[in-house]
Coordinates of C-alpha atoms and ligand atoms in Angstrom, one line a residue:
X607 CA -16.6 11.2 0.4
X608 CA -19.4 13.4 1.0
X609 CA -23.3 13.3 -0.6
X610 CA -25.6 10.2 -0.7
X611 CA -25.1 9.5 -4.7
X612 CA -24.1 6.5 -6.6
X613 CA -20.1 7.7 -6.2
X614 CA -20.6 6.6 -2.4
X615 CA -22.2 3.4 -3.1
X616 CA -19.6 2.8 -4.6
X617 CA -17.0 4.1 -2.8
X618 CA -19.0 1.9 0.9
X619 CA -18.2 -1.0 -1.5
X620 CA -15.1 -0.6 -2.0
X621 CA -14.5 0.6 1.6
X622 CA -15.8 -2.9 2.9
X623 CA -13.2 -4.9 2.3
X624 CA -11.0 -3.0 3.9
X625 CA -12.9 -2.4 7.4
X626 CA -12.9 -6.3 7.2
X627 CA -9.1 -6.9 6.4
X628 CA -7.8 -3.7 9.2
X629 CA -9.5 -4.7 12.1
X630 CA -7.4 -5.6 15.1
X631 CA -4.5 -4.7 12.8
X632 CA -1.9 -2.3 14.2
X633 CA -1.2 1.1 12.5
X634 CA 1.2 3.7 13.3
X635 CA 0.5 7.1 12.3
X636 CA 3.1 9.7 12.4
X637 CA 3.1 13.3 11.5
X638 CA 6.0 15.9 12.5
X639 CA 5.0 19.2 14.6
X640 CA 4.1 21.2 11.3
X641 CA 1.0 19.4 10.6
X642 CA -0.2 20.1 13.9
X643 CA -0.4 23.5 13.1
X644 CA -2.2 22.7 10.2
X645 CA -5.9 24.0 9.7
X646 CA -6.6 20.1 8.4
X647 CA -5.4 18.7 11.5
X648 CA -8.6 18.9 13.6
X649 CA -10.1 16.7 10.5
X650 CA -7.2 14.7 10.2
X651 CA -7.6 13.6 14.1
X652 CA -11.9 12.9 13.6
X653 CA -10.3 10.6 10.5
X654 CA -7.6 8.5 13.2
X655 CA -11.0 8.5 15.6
X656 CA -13.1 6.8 12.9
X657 CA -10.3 4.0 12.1
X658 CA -10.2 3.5 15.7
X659 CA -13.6 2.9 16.3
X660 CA -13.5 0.9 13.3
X661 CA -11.6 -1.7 14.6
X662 CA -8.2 -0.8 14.0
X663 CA -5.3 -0.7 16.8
X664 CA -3.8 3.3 16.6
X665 CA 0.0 4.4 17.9
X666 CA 0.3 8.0 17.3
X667 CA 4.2 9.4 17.3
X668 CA 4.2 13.1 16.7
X669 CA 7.1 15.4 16.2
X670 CA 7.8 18.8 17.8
X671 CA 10.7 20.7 16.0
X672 CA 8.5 23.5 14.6
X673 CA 7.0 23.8 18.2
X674 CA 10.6 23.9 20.1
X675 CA 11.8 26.2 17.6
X676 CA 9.4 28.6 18.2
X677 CA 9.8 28.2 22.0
X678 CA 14.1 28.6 21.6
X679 CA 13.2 31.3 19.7
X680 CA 10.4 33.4 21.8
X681 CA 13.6 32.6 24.8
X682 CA 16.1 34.1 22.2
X683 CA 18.1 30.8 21.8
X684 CA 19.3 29.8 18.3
X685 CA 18.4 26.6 17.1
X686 CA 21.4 24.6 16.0
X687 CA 21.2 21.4 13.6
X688 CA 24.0 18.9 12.5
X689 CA 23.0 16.4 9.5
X690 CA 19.7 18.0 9.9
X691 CA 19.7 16.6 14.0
X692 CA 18.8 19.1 16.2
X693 CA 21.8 19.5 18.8
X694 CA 19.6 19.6 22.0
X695 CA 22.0 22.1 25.1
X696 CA 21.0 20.8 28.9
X697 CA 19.3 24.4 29.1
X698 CA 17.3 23.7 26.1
X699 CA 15.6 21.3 27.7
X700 CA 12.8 22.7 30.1
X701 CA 11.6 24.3 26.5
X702 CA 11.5 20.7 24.7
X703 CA 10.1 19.4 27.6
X704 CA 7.1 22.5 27.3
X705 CA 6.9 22.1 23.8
X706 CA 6.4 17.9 23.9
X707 CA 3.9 18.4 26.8
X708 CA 1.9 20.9 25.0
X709 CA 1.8 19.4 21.5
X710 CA 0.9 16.1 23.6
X711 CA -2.3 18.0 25.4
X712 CA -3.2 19.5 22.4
X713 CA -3.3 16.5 20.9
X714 CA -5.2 14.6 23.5
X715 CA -7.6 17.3 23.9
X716 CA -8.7 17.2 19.9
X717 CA -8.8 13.2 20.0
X718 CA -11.1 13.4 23.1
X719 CA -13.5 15.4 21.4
X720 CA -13.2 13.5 18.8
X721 CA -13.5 10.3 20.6
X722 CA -16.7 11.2 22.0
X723 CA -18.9 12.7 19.8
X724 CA -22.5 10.8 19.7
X725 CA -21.8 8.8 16.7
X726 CA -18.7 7.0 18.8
X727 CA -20.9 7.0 21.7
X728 CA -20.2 3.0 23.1
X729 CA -17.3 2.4 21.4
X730 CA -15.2 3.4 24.7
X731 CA -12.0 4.3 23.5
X732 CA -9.7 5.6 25.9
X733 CA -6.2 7.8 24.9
X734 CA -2.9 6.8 26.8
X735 CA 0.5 8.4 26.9
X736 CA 3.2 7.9 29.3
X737 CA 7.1 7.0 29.5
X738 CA 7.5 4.1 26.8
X739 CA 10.8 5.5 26.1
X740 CA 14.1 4.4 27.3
X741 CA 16.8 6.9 25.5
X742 CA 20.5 7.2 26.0
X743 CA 22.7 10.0 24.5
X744 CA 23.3 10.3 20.9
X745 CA 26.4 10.9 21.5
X746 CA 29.6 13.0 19.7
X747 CA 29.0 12.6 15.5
X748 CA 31.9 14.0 13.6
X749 CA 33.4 16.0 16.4
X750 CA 29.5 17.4 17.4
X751 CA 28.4 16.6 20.6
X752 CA 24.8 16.3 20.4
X753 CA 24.4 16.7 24.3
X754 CA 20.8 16.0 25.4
X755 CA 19.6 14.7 21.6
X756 CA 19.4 11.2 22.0
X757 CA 18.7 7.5 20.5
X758 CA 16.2 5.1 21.5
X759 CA 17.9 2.2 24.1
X760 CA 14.6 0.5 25.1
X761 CA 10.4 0.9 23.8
X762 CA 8.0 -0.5 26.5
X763 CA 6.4 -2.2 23.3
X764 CA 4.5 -4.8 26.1
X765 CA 3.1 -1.8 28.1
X766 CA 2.0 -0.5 24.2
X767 CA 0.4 -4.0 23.2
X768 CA -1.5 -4.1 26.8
X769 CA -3.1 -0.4 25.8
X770 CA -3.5 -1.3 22.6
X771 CA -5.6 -4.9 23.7
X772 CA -7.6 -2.6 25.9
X773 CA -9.0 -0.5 22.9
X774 CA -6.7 2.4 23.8
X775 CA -5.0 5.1 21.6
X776 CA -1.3 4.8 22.4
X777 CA 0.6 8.5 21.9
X778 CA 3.8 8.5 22.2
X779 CA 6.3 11.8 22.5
X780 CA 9.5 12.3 20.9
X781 CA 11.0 12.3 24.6
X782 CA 12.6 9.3 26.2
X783 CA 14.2 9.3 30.0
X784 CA 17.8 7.4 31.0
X785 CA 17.6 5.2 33.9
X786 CA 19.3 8.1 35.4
X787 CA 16.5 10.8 34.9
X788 CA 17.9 12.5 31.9
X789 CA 15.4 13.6 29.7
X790 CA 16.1 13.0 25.7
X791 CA 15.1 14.7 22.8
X792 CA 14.4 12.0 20.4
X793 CA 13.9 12.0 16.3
X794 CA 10.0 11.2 15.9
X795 CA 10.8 9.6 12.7
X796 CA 13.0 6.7 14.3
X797 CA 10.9 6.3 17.3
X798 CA 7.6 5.7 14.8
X799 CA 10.0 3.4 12.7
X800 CA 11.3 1.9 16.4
X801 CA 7.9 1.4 17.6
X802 CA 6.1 -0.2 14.6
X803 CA 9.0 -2.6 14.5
X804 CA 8.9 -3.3 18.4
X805 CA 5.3 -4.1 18.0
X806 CA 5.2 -5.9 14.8
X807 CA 3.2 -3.0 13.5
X808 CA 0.9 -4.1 10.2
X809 CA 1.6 -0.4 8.9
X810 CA 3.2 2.8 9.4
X811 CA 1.4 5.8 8.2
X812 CA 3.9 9.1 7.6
X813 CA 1.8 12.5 7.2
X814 CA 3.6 15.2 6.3
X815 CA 3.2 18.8 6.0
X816 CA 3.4 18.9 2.2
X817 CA 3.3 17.4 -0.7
X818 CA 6.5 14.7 -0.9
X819 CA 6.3 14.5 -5.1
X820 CA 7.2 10.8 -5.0
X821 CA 5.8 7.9 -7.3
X822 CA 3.0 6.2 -5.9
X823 CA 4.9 2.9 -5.6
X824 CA 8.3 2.3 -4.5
X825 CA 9.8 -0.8 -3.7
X826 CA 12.3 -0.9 -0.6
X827 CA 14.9 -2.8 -2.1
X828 CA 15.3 -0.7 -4.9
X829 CA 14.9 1.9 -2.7
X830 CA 18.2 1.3 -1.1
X831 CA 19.8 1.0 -3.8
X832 CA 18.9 4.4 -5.3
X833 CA 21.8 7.4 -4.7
X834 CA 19.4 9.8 -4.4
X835 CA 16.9 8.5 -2.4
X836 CA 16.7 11.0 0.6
X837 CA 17.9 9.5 4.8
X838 CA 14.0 9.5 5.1
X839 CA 13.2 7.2 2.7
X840 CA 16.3 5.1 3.2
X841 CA 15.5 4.5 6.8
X842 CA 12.1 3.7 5.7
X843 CA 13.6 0.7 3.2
X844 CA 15.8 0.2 5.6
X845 CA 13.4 -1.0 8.4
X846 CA 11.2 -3.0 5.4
X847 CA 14.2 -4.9 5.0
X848 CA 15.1 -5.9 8.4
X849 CA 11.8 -5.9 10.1
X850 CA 8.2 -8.0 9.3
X851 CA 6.4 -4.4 8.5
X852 CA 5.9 -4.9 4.9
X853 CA 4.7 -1.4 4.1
X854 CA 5.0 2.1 5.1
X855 CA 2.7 5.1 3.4
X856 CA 3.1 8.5 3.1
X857 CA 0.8 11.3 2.3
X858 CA 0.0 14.6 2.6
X859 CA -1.3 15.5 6.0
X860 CA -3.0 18.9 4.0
X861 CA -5.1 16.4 1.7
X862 CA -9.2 16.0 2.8
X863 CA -9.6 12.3 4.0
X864 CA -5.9 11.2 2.3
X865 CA -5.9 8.4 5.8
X866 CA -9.4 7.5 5.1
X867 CA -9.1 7.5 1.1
X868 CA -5.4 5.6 1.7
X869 CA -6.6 2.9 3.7
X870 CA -9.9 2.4 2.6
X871 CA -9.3 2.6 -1.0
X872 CA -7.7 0.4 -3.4
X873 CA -5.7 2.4 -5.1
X874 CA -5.2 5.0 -1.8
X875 CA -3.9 8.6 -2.9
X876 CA -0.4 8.9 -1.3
X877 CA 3.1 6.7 -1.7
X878 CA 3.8 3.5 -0.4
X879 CA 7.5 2.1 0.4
X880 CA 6.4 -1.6 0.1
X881 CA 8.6 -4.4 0.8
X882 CA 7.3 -6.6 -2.5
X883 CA 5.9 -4.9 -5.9
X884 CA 2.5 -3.5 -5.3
X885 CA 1.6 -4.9 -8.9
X886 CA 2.9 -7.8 -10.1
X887 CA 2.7 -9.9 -12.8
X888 CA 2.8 -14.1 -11.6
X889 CA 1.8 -17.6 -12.3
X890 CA -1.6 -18.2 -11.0
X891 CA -2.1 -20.3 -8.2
X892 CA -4.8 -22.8 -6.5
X893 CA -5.4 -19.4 -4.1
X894 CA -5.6 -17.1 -7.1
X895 CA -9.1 -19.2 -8.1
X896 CA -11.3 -17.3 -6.8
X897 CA -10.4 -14.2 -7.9
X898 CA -9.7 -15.3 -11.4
X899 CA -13.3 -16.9 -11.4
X900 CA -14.7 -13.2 -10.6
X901 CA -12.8 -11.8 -13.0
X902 CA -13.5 -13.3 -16.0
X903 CA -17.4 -14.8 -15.1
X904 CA -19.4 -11.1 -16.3
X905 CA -17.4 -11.8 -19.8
X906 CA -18.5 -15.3 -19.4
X907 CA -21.9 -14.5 -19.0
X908 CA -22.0 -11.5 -21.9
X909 CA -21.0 -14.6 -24.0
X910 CA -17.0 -13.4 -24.8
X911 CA -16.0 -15.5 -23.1
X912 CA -16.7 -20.0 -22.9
X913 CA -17.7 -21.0 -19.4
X914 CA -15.3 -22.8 -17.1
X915 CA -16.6 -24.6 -14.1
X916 CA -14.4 -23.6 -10.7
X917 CA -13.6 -27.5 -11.4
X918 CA -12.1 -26.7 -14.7
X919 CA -9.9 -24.0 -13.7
X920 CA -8.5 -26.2 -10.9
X921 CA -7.2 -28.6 -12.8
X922 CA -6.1 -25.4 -15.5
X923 CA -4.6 -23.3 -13.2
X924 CA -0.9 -23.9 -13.6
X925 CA -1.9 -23.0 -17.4
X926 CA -2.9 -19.6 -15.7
X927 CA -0.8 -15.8 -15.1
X928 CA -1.9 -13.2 -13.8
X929 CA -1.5 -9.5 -12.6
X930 CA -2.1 -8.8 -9.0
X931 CA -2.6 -5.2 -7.2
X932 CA -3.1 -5.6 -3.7
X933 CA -3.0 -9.0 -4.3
X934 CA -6.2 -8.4 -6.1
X935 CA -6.4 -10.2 -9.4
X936 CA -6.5 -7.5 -11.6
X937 CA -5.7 -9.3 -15.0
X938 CA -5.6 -13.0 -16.2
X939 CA -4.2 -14.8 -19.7
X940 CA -3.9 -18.7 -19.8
X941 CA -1.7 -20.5 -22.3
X942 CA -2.4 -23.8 -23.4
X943 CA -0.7 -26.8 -25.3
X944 CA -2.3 -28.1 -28.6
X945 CA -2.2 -30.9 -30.6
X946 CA 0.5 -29.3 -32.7
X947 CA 3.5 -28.9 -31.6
X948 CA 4.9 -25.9 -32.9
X949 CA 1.5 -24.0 -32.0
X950 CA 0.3 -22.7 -28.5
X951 CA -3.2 -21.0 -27.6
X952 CA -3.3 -18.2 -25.9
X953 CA -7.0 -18.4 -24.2
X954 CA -8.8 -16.1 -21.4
X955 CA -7.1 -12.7 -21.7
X956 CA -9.0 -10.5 -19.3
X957 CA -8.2 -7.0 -17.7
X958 CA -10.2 -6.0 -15.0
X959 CA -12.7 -3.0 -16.8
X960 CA -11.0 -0.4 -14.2
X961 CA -7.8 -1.0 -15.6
X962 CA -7.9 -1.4 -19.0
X963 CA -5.8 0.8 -20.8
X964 CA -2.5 0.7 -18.7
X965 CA -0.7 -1.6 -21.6
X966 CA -1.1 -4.6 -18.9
X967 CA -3.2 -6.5 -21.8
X968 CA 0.1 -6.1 -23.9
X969 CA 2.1 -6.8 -20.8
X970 CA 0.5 -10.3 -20.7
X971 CA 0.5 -11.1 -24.2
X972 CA 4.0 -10.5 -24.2
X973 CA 4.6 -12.4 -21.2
X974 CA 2.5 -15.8 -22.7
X975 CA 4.6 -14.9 -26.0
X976 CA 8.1 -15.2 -24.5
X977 CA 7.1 -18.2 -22.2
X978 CA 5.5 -20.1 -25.3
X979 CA 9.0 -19.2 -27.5
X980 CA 11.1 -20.4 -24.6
X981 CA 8.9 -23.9 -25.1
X982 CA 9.9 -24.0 -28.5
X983 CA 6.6 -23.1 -30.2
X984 CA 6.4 -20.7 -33.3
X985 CA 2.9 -19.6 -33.6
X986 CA 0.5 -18.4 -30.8
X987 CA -3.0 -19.2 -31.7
X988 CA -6.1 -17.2 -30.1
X989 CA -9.7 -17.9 -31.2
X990 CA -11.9 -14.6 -30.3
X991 CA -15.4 -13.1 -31.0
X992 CA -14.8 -9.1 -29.6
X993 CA -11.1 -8.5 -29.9
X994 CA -10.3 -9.3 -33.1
X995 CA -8.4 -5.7 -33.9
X996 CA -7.0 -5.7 -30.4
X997 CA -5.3 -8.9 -31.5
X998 CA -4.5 -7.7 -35.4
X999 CA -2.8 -4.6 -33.8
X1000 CA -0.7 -6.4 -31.8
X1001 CA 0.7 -8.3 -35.0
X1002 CA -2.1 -11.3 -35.1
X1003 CA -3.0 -12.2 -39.0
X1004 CA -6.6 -13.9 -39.7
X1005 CA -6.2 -17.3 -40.4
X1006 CA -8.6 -20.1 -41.0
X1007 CA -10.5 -23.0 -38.9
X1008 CA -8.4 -25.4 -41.5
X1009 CA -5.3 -24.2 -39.8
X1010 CA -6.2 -24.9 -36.5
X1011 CA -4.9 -27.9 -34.8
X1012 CA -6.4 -31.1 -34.6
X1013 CA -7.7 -31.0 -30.9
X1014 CA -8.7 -27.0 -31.6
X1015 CA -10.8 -27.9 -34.7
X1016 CA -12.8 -31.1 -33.6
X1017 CA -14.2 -28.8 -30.5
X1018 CA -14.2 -25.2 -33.1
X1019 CA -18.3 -24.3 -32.4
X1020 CA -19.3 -23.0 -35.9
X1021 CA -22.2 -21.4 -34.1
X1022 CA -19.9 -19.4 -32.2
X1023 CA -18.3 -18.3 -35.0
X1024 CA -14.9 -17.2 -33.6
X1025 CA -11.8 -15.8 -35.6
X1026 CA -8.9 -17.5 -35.7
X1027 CA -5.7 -15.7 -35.3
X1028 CA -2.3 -16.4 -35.4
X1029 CA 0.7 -14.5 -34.5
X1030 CA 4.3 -15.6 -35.8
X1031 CA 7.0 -16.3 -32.8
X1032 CA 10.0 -14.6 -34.5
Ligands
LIG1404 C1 -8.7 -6.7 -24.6 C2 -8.2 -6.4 -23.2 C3 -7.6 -7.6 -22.6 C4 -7.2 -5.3 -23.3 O1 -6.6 -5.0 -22.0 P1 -5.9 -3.6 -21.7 O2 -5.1 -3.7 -20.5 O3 -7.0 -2.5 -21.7 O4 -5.0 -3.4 -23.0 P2 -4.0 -2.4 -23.4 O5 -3.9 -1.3 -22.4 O6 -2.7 -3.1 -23.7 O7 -4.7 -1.8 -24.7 C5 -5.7 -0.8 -24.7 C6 -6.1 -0.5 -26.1 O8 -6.8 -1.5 -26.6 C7 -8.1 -1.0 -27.1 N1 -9.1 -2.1 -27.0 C8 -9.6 -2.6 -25.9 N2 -10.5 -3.6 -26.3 C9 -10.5 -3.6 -27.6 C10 -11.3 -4.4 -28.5 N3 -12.2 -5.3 -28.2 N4 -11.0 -4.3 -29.8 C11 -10.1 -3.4 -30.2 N5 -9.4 -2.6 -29.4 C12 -9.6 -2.7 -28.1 C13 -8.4 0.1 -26.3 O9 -9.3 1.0 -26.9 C14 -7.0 0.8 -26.1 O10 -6.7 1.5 -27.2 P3 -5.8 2.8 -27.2 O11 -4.5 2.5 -26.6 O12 -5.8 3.3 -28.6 O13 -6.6 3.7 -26.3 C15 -9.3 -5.8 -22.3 O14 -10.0 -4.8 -23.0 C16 -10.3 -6.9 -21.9 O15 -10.2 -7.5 -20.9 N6 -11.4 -7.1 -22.7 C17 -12.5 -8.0 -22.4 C18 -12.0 -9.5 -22.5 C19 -11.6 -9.9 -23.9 O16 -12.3 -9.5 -24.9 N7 -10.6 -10.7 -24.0 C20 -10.1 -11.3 -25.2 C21 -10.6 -12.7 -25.3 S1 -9.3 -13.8 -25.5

């Protein structure tokens, strides 16, 4: 995102949206120890300092395992996992409790730089961390005890939402305390997933140390149904399901800008666990106006497309379906009734020019096709000036104004000069 070209005017356009639709939303970012360690990180911290001071309400939950395994190690104690939990011995401890405390310093001490460089200068935003955790032992699992490992038994999610009103960076540790004064070593991935839950959290951010090879989509309830989806991802789709967070991104902490670019972009540049399909094809609604009408009016006003009035497409817009992204519309086709029975025209077919190309033009003629079929109609009519082959390729034969039905013909404008296509509903 760097130089003063015409990439980032485009790229502050895009952007804008975005600022608009995350402020005062509530994001929890999570990364585990490794990316701490990271050269990246000290850029990757300016990043969460620019998204706070624009607007947005930041919870940060890091993880420690590569730091307390270094510390168990430099003491010459072997760390010992079960399931991939580490099995945390009393005298382990006073070393997870150095390791958290460090990590936590370090991490305060890079924000506050960050935090108050000139170009932040007013926006006064403070960092807080402190006990938000209740924990309880994890207990014995398969015969393993897992001593002082623990689970989550309470988050002080008001005491979060408080900091978080007062424009406050909320970090929390992977360390929670029993009423008794036990200190547990907690997983940071549940206490992120625990957190954003607790709060109602618009979004939970996972950075991780390395590239996670995943599709860019995946949807949560297919997700749980996958065998080999891996216990991180199914405790992700599992918290979609049962919570109001409808989507959870991960990226590559390593990646220049991937928060920034993921947030601020439509398209982003890491995975997304969503609860619904990120694109999806639907009947158009009185909501989905607007962004049908910016769709389609440049065509309108090169002339391939006939005008419609916002008036028009109101009372059309049950005729309407559409592709969403983002709940962008992305793509439109309407399908209308004629005078003939056996003939329906399919009218309006537009793909937004960024994503033309990806079959969704097929997608929707296929979709009109099947729900004119299931109507009982034979032929598909489409009258068009510019996509004549597009249609012929797709199984559309030339046919003549003479053919066209009775309603169709009396308004044909010979001056326009449109082709008249038909394709057979076998
Ligand atoms: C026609 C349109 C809907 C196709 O959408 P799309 O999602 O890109 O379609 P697909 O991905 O299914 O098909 C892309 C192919 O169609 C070709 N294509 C696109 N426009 C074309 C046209 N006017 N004539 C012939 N072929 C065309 C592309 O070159 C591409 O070919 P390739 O696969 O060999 O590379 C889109 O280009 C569009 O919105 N055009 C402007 C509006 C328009 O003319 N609508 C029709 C009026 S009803």
């Amino acid at each position: 995102m760097t130089g003063s070209d015409g990439n980032s005017v485009l790229l502050l356009r895009e952007a804008a949206p975005y600022v608009y639709q995350h402020r005062d939303k509530t994001f929890v970012i999570a990364f585990p120890g490794e990316v701490v360690e990271q050269d990246s990180f000290r850029r990757l911290i300016q990043d969460i300092a620019i998204i706070a001071a624009l607007g947005c309400r930041i919870v940060i939950v890091h993880g420690t395992r590569a730091q307390i395994n270094q510390r168990l190690a430099v003491a010459g104690r072997v760390s010992h996992f079960h399931h991939n939990i580490r099995v945390t011995a009393p005298d382990d401890i006073p070393l997870v409790e150095e390791a958290v405390g460090h990590l936590r310093i370090r991490i305060e001490k890079l924000l506050s730089h960050a935090l108050n460089q000139p170009s932040f200068a007013g926006e006064d935003i403070g960092i807080c961390s402190g006990n938000y955790l209740t924990a309880q032992p994890l207990g014995i699992i398969d015969g393993v005890d897992y001593s002082h490992t623990g689970k989550i038994r309470r988050i002080a999610h008001a005491l979060i939402a408080q900091q978080l009103d007062s424009h406050n960076i909320v970090l929390v540790s992977p360390l929670g305390y029993s009423p008794s004064g036990e200190t547990y070593n907690l997983d940071y991935e549940q206490v992120a997933l625990s957190t954003a839950k607790e709060l109602a959290a618009d979004k939970i951010i996972f950075l991780s140390d390395h590239d996670l090879q995943l599709p860019r989509e995946l949807v949560a309830g297919q997700v749980n149904h996958d065998p080999s989806a891996s216990p991180f991802l199914l405790k992700i789709a599992s918290l979609l399901l049962h919570s109001e967070i409808e989507r959870v991104h991960l990226l590559n902490a390593a990646q220049d800008g991937a928060l920034l670019l993921e947030l601020y972009t439509r398209d982003g540049v890491g995975s997304m666990v969503a609860t619904e399909q990120f694109e999806s094809l639907r009947a158009a609604t009185v909501e989905d106006i607007s962004g049908i009408l910016e769709l389609i009016r440049p065509l309108e006003q090169r002339g391939v497309l006939i005008k419609r009035s916002r008036e028009q497409l109101e009372l059309e817009i049950g005729k309407f379906h559409i592709i969403t992204r983002d709940r962008e519309v992305i793509a439109c086709v309407a399908l209308y009734d004629t005078d003939a029975p056996e003939v329906a025209e399919l009218a309006c077919l537009v793909v937004n020019p960024q994503y033309r190309g990806g079959n969704r033009g097929d997608k929707l003629l296929r979709h009109v096709a099947q729900l004119a079929k299931a109507q009982g109609k034979t032929r598909l009519l489409v009258l068009t000036t510019q996509t004549t082959d597009w249609f012929r390729e797709r199984g559309f034969v030339k046919g003549s104004v003479e053919e066209l039905p009775a309603n169709k013909k009396s308004l044909y404008n010979f001056q326009r000069n449109s082709q008249v296509l038909f394709q057979e509903l076998a």
